[in-house]
Amino acid sequence: DTAVSQTPKYLVTQMGNDKSIKCEQNLGHDTMYWYKQDSKKFLKIMFSYNNKELIINETVPNRFSPKSPDKAHLNLHINSLELGDSAVYFCASSWTVEETQYFGPGTRLLVL
Amino acid sequence: AQSVTQLDSQVPVFEEAPVELRCNYSSSVSVYLFWYVQYPNQGLQLLLKYLSGSTLVESINGFEAEFNKSQTSFHLRKPSVHISDTAEYFCAVSESSSNTGKLIFGQGTTLQVKP
């Protein structure tokens, strides 16, 4: 009965590859987010969707493309992976933009 | 634009000692304030938050934080820490009038509780 789940948990890949990270929440929340945590543990928001509509798109390279097929899912596709993309990516969700955000366990991406 | 500064990157403390993790923020508008905790190899969990009302907020596991508007601070305190409190602690703000829920995080403070 995991609230916010992400797959895969670990992802090791070569530079130049394309990969996707999936996120699902079973809390019935309307808003979902993607955050990136770098090697110094600094967290920065990347994207946010509310009812499948994009509401935050930070200065993220356009190699990153979020996709929300329905309210419960927000997937992150990354094209042409670079070394600097290595990080932990966290998905989160909340009822509304004012409410507490619930985080998934994270996906540890390592680009070689 | 908002920013958050956590003044200590690491705080070592002995078990049962009191601790304070400092957080200052900068914003030209009203904000909501949050403390999140991240245990090793896990996601973030909300510890406590200030939205409005009483400036002192408490968590269920003994932490408390006080919103001080004049000093733009939201320091986290616990009178007696346990080994299990060892974790990374993040202070965060969001603009209270925003319709995006965007959280701006501080750099994090590693709390190391020693026996």
PDB file of C-alpha atoms in Angstrom:
ATOM      1  CA  ASP A   1       0.000   0.000   0.000  1.00  0.00           C
ATOM      2  CA  THR A   2       2.843   2.362  -0.900  1.00  0.00           C
ATOM      3  CA  ALA A   3       1.615   5.934  -1.248  1.00  0.00           C
ATOM      4  CA  VAL A   4       4.079   7.267  -3.838  1.00  0.00           C
ATOM      5  CA  SER A   5       6.106   4.694  -5.731  1.00  0.00           C
ATOM      6  CA  GLN A   6       8.865   5.083  -8.277  1.00  0.00           C
ATOM      7  CA  THR A   7      10.427   2.628 -10.683  1.00  0.00           C
ATOM      8  CA  PRO A   8      13.173   1.782 -11.078  1.00  0.00           C
ATOM      9  CA  LYS A   9      14.873   2.355  -7.747  1.00  0.00           C
ATOM     10  CA  TYR A  10      18.322   2.299  -9.365  1.00  0.00           C
ATOM     11  CA  LEU A  11      19.235   3.095 -12.944  1.00  0.00           C
ATOM     12  CA  VAL A  12      22.741   2.776 -14.363  1.00  0.00           C
ATOM     13  CA  THR A  13      23.166   3.700 -18.001  1.00  0.00           C
ATOM     14  CA  GLN A  14      25.579   5.015 -20.593  1.00  0.00           C
ATOM     15  CA  MET A  15      25.885   8.568 -21.823  1.00  0.00           C
ATOM     16  CA  GLY A  16      23.664   9.262 -24.810  1.00  0.00           C
ATOM     17  CA  ASN A  17      20.975   6.755 -23.873  1.00  0.00           C
ATOM     18  CA  ASP A  18      17.307   7.572 -23.375  1.00  0.00           C
ATOM     19  CA  LYS A  19      15.616   6.446 -20.169  1.00  0.00           C
ATOM     20  CA  SER A  20      12.328   6.824 -18.320  1.00  0.00           C
ATOM     21  CA  ILE A  21      11.436   6.920 -14.650  1.00  0.00           C
ATOM     22  CA  LYS A  22       7.892   6.122 -13.620  1.00  0.00           C
ATOM     23  CA  CYS A  23       5.954   7.535 -10.697  1.00  0.00           C
ATOM     24  CA  GLU A  24       2.584   6.464  -9.369  1.00  0.00           C
ATOM     25  CA  GLN A  25       0.587   7.707  -6.395  1.00  0.00           C
ATOM     26  CA  ASN A  26      -2.436   5.979  -4.887  1.00  0.00           C
ATOM     27  CA  LEU A  27      -3.444   8.845  -2.615  1.00  0.00           C
ATOM     28  CA  GLY A  28      -5.921  10.411  -5.004  1.00  0.00           C
ATOM     29  CA  HIS A  29      -3.857  13.593  -5.129  1.00  0.00           C
ATOM     30  CA  ASP A  30      -4.344  16.145  -7.888  1.00  0.00           C
ATOM     31  CA  THR A  31      -0.812  17.533  -8.015  1.00  0.00           C
ATOM     32  CA  MET A  32       2.442  15.717  -8.754  1.00  0.00           C
ATOM     33  CA  TYR A  33       6.041  16.916  -8.846  1.00  0.00           C
ATOM     34  CA  TRP A  34       9.534  15.904  -9.918  1.00  0.00           C
ATOM     35  CA  TYR A  35      12.576  17.007  -7.914  1.00  0.00           C
ATOM     36  CA  LYS A  36      16.284  16.464  -8.544  1.00  0.00           C
ATOM     37  CA  GLN A  37      18.711  15.923  -5.664  1.00  0.00           C
ATOM     38  CA  ASP A  38      22.344  16.368  -6.646  1.00  0.00           C
ATOM     39  CA  SER A  39      25.447  14.820  -5.119  1.00  0.00           C
ATOM     40  CA  LYS A  40      25.567  17.562  -2.485  1.00  0.00           C
ATOM     41  CA  LYS A  41      21.994  16.660  -1.489  1.00  0.00           C
ATOM     42  CA  PHE A  42      20.624  19.931  -2.840  1.00  0.00           C
ATOM     43  CA  LEU A  43      16.971  19.541  -3.875  1.00  0.00           C
ATOM     44  CA  LYS A  44      15.442  21.493  -6.721  1.00  0.00           C
ATOM     45  CA  ILE A  45      12.026  21.263  -8.286  1.00  0.00           C
ATOM     46  CA  MET A  46      11.894  20.372 -11.965  1.00  0.00           C
ATOM     47  CA  PHE A  47       8.246  20.007 -12.919  1.00  0.00           C
ATOM     48  CA  SER A  48       4.767  20.051 -11.441  1.00  0.00           C
ATOM     49  CA  TYR A  49       1.470  18.859 -12.854  1.00  0.00           C
ATOM     50  CA  ASN A  50      -1.996  19.635 -11.545  1.00  0.00           C
ATOM     51  CA  ASN A  51      -4.761  17.423 -12.917  1.00  0.00           C
ATOM     52  CA  LYS A  52      -2.514  16.432 -15.817  1.00  0.00           C
ATOM     53  CA  GLU A  53      -1.741  20.059 -16.656  1.00  0.00           C
ATOM     54  CA  LEU A  54       1.841  21.362 -16.452  1.00  0.00           C
ATOM     55  CA  ILE A  55       2.067  24.194 -13.906  1.00  0.00           C
ATOM     56  CA  ILE A  56       5.783  24.360 -13.116  1.00  0.00           C
ATOM     57  CA  ASN A  57       8.549  23.954 -15.642  1.00  0.00           C
ATOM     58  CA  GLU A  58      11.796  25.128 -14.134  1.00  0.00           C
ATOM     59  CA  THR A  59      14.903  25.849 -16.200  1.00  0.00           C
ATOM     60  CA  VAL A  60      15.394  22.223 -17.072  1.00  0.00           C
ATOM     61  CA  PRO A  61      17.019  21.146 -20.369  1.00  0.00           C
ATOM     62  CA  ASN A  62      14.426  20.123 -22.917  1.00  0.00           C
ATOM     63  CA  ARG A  63      16.006  16.668 -22.922  1.00  0.00           C
ATOM     64  CA  PHE A  64      13.772  16.153 -19.884  1.00  0.00           C
ATOM     65  CA  SER A  65      10.130  15.633 -20.729  1.00  0.00           C
ATOM     66  CA  PRO A  66       7.457  14.852 -18.136  1.00  0.00           C
ATOM     67  CA  LYS A  67       4.352  12.976 -19.158  1.00  0.00           C
ATOM     68  CA  SER A  68       1.159  12.610 -17.135  1.00  0.00           C
ATOM     69  CA  PRO A  69      -1.118   9.993 -18.698  1.00  0.00           C
ATOM     70  CA  ASP A  70      -3.565  10.366 -15.824  1.00  0.00           C
ATOM     71  CA  LYS A  71      -3.831  12.056 -12.440  1.00  0.00           C
ATOM     72  CA  ALA A  72      -2.113   9.169 -10.641  1.00  0.00           C
ATOM     73  CA  HIS A  73       0.979   8.989 -12.826  1.00  0.00           C
ATOM     74  CA  LEU A  74       3.784  11.374 -13.696  1.00  0.00           C
ATOM     75  CA  ASN A  75       6.621   9.870 -15.675  1.00  0.00           C
ATOM     76  CA  LEU A  76       9.946  11.483 -16.508  1.00  0.00           C
ATOM     77  CA  HIS A  77      11.647  10.762 -19.812  1.00  0.00           C
ATOM     78  CA  ILE A  78      15.245  11.816 -20.338  1.00  0.00           C
ATOM     79  CA  ASN A  79      16.843  11.896 -23.780  1.00  0.00           C
ATOM     80  CA  SER A  80      20.543  11.828 -24.571  1.00  0.00           C
ATOM     81  CA  LEU A  81      21.660  11.321 -21.005  1.00  0.00           C
ATOM     82  CA  GLU A  82      24.712  13.265 -19.829  1.00  0.00           C
ATOM     83  CA  LEU A  83      27.105  12.707 -16.932  1.00  0.00           C
ATOM     84  CA  GLY A  84      25.600  15.699 -15.124  1.00  0.00           C
ATOM     85  CA  ASP A  85      22.205  14.030 -15.064  1.00  0.00           C
ATOM     86  CA  SER A  86      23.495  11.638 -12.422  1.00  0.00           C
ATOM     87  CA  ALA A  87      21.401  12.368  -9.330  1.00  0.00           C
ATOM     88  CA  VAL A  88      18.526  11.105  -7.245  1.00  0.00           C
ATOM     89  CA  TYR A  89      15.155  11.966  -8.733  1.00  0.00           C
ATOM     90  CA  PHE A  90      12.184  12.235  -6.398  1.00  0.00           C
ATOM     91  CA  CYS A  91       8.547  12.206  -7.309  1.00  0.00           C
ATOM     92  CA  ALA A  92       6.033  13.803  -4.940  1.00  0.00           C
ATOM     93  CA  SER A  93       2.305  14.432  -4.791  1.00  0.00           C
ATOM     94  CA  SER A  94      -0.179  16.555  -2.857  1.00  0.00           C
ATOM     95  CA  TRP A  95      -3.932  17.195  -2.711  1.00  0.00           C
ATOM     96  CA  THR A  96      -3.540  20.785  -3.749  1.00  0.00           C
ATOM     97  CA  VAL A  97      -0.621  23.099  -4.190  1.00  0.00           C
ATOM     98  CA  GLU A  98      -0.994  24.305  -0.577  1.00  0.00           C
ATOM     99  CA  GLU A  99      -1.016  20.861   0.982  1.00  0.00           C
ATOM    100  CA  THR A 100       1.807  18.683   2.259  1.00  0.00           C
ATOM    101  CA  GLN A 101       3.842  17.006  -0.449  1.00  0.00           C
ATOM    102  CA  TYR A 102       4.403  13.267  -0.064  1.00  0.00           C
ATOM    103  CA  PHE A 103       7.641  12.012  -1.545  1.00  0.00           C
ATOM    104  CA  GLY A 104       8.498   8.740  -3.209  1.00  0.00           C
ATOM    105  CA  PRO A 105      11.624   6.738  -2.271  1.00  0.00           C
ATOM    106  CA  GLY A 106      13.681   8.185  -5.102  1.00  0.00           C
ATOM    107  CA  THR A 107      15.371   6.841  -8.222  1.00  0.00           C
ATOM    108  CA  ARG A 108      19.155   6.835  -8.164  1.00  0.00           C
ATOM    109  CA  LEU A 109      20.388   7.534 -11.692  1.00  0.00           C
ATOM    110  CA  LEU A 110      24.035   7.001 -12.567  1.00  0.00           C
ATOM    111  CA  VAL A 111      25.223   7.963 -16.028  1.00  0.00           C
ATOM    112  CA  LEU A 112      28.566   6.451 -17.042  1.00  0.00           C
TER     113      LEU A 112
ATOM    114  CA  ALA B   1      12.062  35.131  -5.439  1.00  0.00           C
ATOM    115  CA  GLN B   2      12.532  33.126  -2.283  1.00  0.00           C
ATOM    116  CA  SER B   3      15.680  31.577  -0.905  1.00  0.00           C
ATOM    117  CA  VAL B   4      16.470  29.421   2.108  1.00  0.00           C
ATOM    118  CA  THR B   5      19.717  29.219   4.039  1.00  0.00           C
ATOM    119  CA  GLN B   6      20.473  26.470   6.492  1.00  0.00           C
ATOM    120  CA  LEU B   7      23.359  27.801   8.461  1.00  0.00           C
ATOM    121  CA  ASP B   8      24.914  24.494   9.515  1.00  0.00           C
ATOM    122  CA  SER B   9      25.771  21.749   7.057  1.00  0.00           C
ATOM    123  CA  GLN B  10      26.503  19.254   9.848  1.00  0.00           C
ATOM    124  CA  VAL B  11      25.450  19.160  13.480  1.00  0.00           C
ATOM    125  CA  PRO B  12      27.027  16.463  15.652  1.00  0.00           C
ATOM    126  CA  VAL B  13      25.371  15.985  19.019  1.00  0.00           C
ATOM    127  CA  PHE B  14      25.340  13.398  21.775  1.00  0.00           C
ATOM    128  CA  GLU B  15      22.254  11.349  22.513  1.00  0.00           C
ATOM    129  CA  GLU B  16      19.792  13.008  24.923  1.00  0.00           C
ATOM    130  CA  ALA B  17      21.336  16.436  24.314  1.00  0.00           C
ATOM    131  CA  PRO B  18      19.251  19.325  22.961  1.00  0.00           C
ATOM    132  CA  VAL B  19      19.679  20.411  19.351  1.00  0.00           C
ATOM    133  CA  GLU B  20      18.793  23.383  17.179  1.00  0.00           C
ATOM    134  CA  LEU B  21      18.970  23.338  13.391  1.00  0.00           C
ATOM    135  CA  ARG B  22      18.934  26.827  11.996  1.00  0.00           C
ATOM    136  CA  CYS B  23      16.973  28.037   8.978  1.00  0.00           C
ATOM    137  CA  ASN B  24      16.675  31.539   7.580  1.00  0.00           C
ATOM    138  CA  TYR B  25      14.667  32.511   4.559  1.00  0.00           C
ATOM    139  CA  SER B  26      14.394  35.458   2.238  1.00  0.00           C
ATOM    140  CA  SER B  27      11.145  36.483   0.576  1.00  0.00           C
ATOM    141  CA  SER B  28       9.312  39.634  -0.417  1.00  0.00           C
ATOM    142  CA  VAL B  29       5.927  37.939   0.002  1.00  0.00           C
ATOM    143  CA  SER B  30       4.213  35.805   2.608  1.00  0.00           C
ATOM    144  CA  VAL B  31       5.448  32.238   2.786  1.00  0.00           C
ATOM    145  CA  TYR B  32       4.617  28.854   4.166  1.00  0.00           C
ATOM    146  CA  LEU B  33       7.494  27.132   5.959  1.00  0.00           C
ATOM    147  CA  PHE B  34       8.349  23.458   6.210  1.00  0.00           C
ATOM    148  CA  TRP B  35      10.848  21.078   7.731  1.00  0.00           C
ATOM    149  CA  TYR B  36      11.357  17.758   5.968  1.00  0.00           C
ATOM    150  CA  VAL B  37      13.499  14.849   7.182  1.00  0.00           C
ATOM    151  CA  GLN B  38      15.319  12.370   4.956  1.00  0.00           C
ATOM    152  CA  TYR B  39      16.545   9.134   6.527  1.00  0.00           C
ATOM    153  CA  PRO B  40      19.381   7.323   4.726  1.00  0.00           C
ATOM    154  CA  ASN B  41      18.381   6.036   1.295  1.00  0.00           C
ATOM    155  CA  GLN B  42      14.793   7.160   1.695  1.00  0.00           C
ATOM    156  CA  GLY B  43      12.537   9.894   0.396  1.00  0.00           C
ATOM    157  CA  LEU B  44      11.612  13.013   2.302  1.00  0.00           C
ATOM    158  CA  GLN B  45       8.976  13.037   5.022  1.00  0.00           C
ATOM    159  CA  LEU B  46       7.253  16.117   6.358  1.00  0.00           C
ATOM    160  CA  LEU B  47       8.287  16.830   9.939  1.00  0.00           C
ATOM    161  CA  LEU B  48       6.244  19.967  10.555  1.00  0.00           C
ATOM    162  CA  LYS B  49       4.937  23.037   8.799  1.00  0.00           C
ATOM    163  CA  TYR B  50       3.836  26.590   9.457  1.00  0.00           C
ATOM    164  CA  LEU B  51       0.973  27.952   7.374  1.00  0.00           C
ATOM    165  CA  SER B  52      -0.617  30.510   9.706  1.00  0.00           C
ATOM    166  CA  GLY B  53      -1.736  30.980  13.303  1.00  0.00           C
ATOM    167  CA  SER B  54       0.479  30.036  16.218  1.00  0.00           C
ATOM    168  CA  THR B  55       4.116  30.673  15.404  1.00  0.00           C
ATOM    169  CA  LEU B  56       5.208  27.593  17.361  1.00  0.00           C
ATOM    170  CA  VAL B  57       4.537  24.316  15.583  1.00  0.00           C
ATOM    171  CA  GLU B  58       5.252  20.833  16.875  1.00  0.00           C
ATOM    172  CA  SER B  59       5.757  17.392  15.408  1.00  0.00           C
ATOM    173  CA  ILE B  60       4.618  14.099  16.887  1.00  0.00           C
ATOM    174  CA  ASN B  61       8.177  12.980  17.639  1.00  0.00           C
ATOM    175  CA  GLY B  62       9.217  15.877  19.848  1.00  0.00           C
ATOM    176  CA  PHE B  63      10.546  18.401  17.342  1.00  0.00           C
ATOM    177  CA  GLU B  64       9.294  21.965  17.297  1.00  0.00           C
ATOM    178  CA  ALA B  65       9.954  25.028  15.187  1.00  0.00           C
ATOM    179  CA  GLU B  66       9.141  28.679  15.696  1.00  0.00           C
ATOM    180  CA  PHE B  67       8.327  31.101  12.932  1.00  0.00           C
ATOM    181  CA  ASN B  68       9.991  34.425  13.591  1.00  0.00           C
ATOM    182  CA  LYS B  69       8.879  36.923  10.981  1.00  0.00           C
ATOM    183  CA  SER B  70      11.122  39.767  12.110  1.00  0.00           C
ATOM    184  CA  GLN B  71      14.208  37.582  11.927  1.00  0.00           C
ATOM    185  CA  THR B  72      12.911  35.611   8.909  1.00  0.00           C
ATOM    186  CA  SER B  73      13.809  32.394  10.678  1.00  0.00           C
ATOM    187  CA  PHE B  74      12.237  28.991  11.246  1.00  0.00           C
ATOM    188  CA  HIS B  75      14.684  27.146  13.480  1.00  0.00           C
ATOM    189  CA  LEU B  76      14.048  23.503  14.386  1.00  0.00           C
ATOM    190  CA  ARG B  77      14.617  22.339  17.955  1.00  0.00           C
ATOM    191  CA  LYS B  78      14.403  19.188  20.008  1.00  0.00           C
ATOM    192  CA  PRO B  79      15.112  19.125  23.753  1.00  0.00           C
ATOM    193  CA  SER B  80      16.526  15.587  23.772  1.00  0.00           C
ATOM    194  CA  VAL B  81      17.632  13.725  20.657  1.00  0.00           C
ATOM    195  CA  HIS B  82      17.759   9.974  20.012  1.00  0.00           C
ATOM    196  CA  ILE B  83      20.088   7.945  17.840  1.00  0.00           C
ATOM    197  CA  SER B  84      17.137   7.398  15.508  1.00  0.00           C
ATOM    198  CA  ASP B  85      16.983  11.142  14.794  1.00  0.00           C
ATOM    199  CA  THR B  86      20.177  10.834  12.751  1.00  0.00           C
ATOM    200  CA  ALA B  87      19.142  12.037   9.294  1.00  0.00           C
ATOM    201  CA  GLU B  88      19.276  14.901   6.825  1.00  0.00           C
ATOM    202  CA  TYR B  89      16.943  17.781   7.623  1.00  0.00           C
ATOM    203  CA  PHE B  90      15.683  20.198   5.005  1.00  0.00           C
ATOM    204  CA  CYS B  91      14.016  23.535   5.557  1.00  0.00           C
ATOM    205  CA  ALA B  92      11.756  24.716   2.726  1.00  0.00           C
ATOM    206  CA  VAL B  93       9.490  27.621   1.825  1.00  0.00           C
ATOM    207  CA  SER B  94       6.695  28.157  -0.621  1.00  0.00           C
ATOM    208  CA  GLU B  95       4.931  31.349  -1.575  1.00  0.00           C
ATOM    209  CA  SER B  96       1.607  31.388   0.243  1.00  0.00           C
ATOM    210  CA  SER B  97      -0.243  33.054  -2.638  1.00  0.00           C
ATOM    211  CA  SER B  98       1.261  30.826  -5.282  1.00  0.00           C
ATOM    212  CA  ASN B  99      -0.882  28.427  -7.282  1.00  0.00           C
ATOM    213  CA  THR B 100       2.026  26.098  -7.995  1.00  0.00           C
ATOM    214  CA  GLY B 101       3.096  24.614  -4.645  1.00  0.00           C
ATOM    215  CA  LYS B 102       6.713  25.172  -5.604  1.00  0.00           C
ATOM    216  CA  LEU B 103       9.002  24.340  -2.675  1.00  0.00           C
ATOM    217  CA  ILE B 104      12.362  26.070  -2.366  1.00  0.00           C
ATOM    218  CA  PHE B 105      14.723  23.975  -0.247  1.00  0.00           C
ATOM    219  CA  GLY B 106      17.726  24.865   1.835  1.00  0.00           C
ATOM    220  CA  GLN B 107      20.991  23.001   1.454  1.00  0.00           C
ATOM    221  CA  GLY B 108      20.174  20.536   4.200  1.00  0.00           C
ATOM    222  CA  THR B 109      21.678  19.892   7.632  1.00  0.00           C
ATOM    223  CA  THR B 110      23.061  16.511   8.573  1.00  0.00           C
ATOM    224  CA  LEU B 111      22.177  15.705  12.173  1.00  0.00           C
ATOM    225  CA  GLN B 112      24.565  13.109  13.592  1.00  0.00           C
ATOM    226  CA  VAL B 113      23.494  11.769  16.970  1.00  0.00           C
ATOM    227  CA  LYS B 114      26.279   9.976  18.803  1.00  0.00           C
ATOM    228  CA  PRO B 115      25.837   7.500  21.657  1.00  0.00           C
TER     229      PRO B 115
END
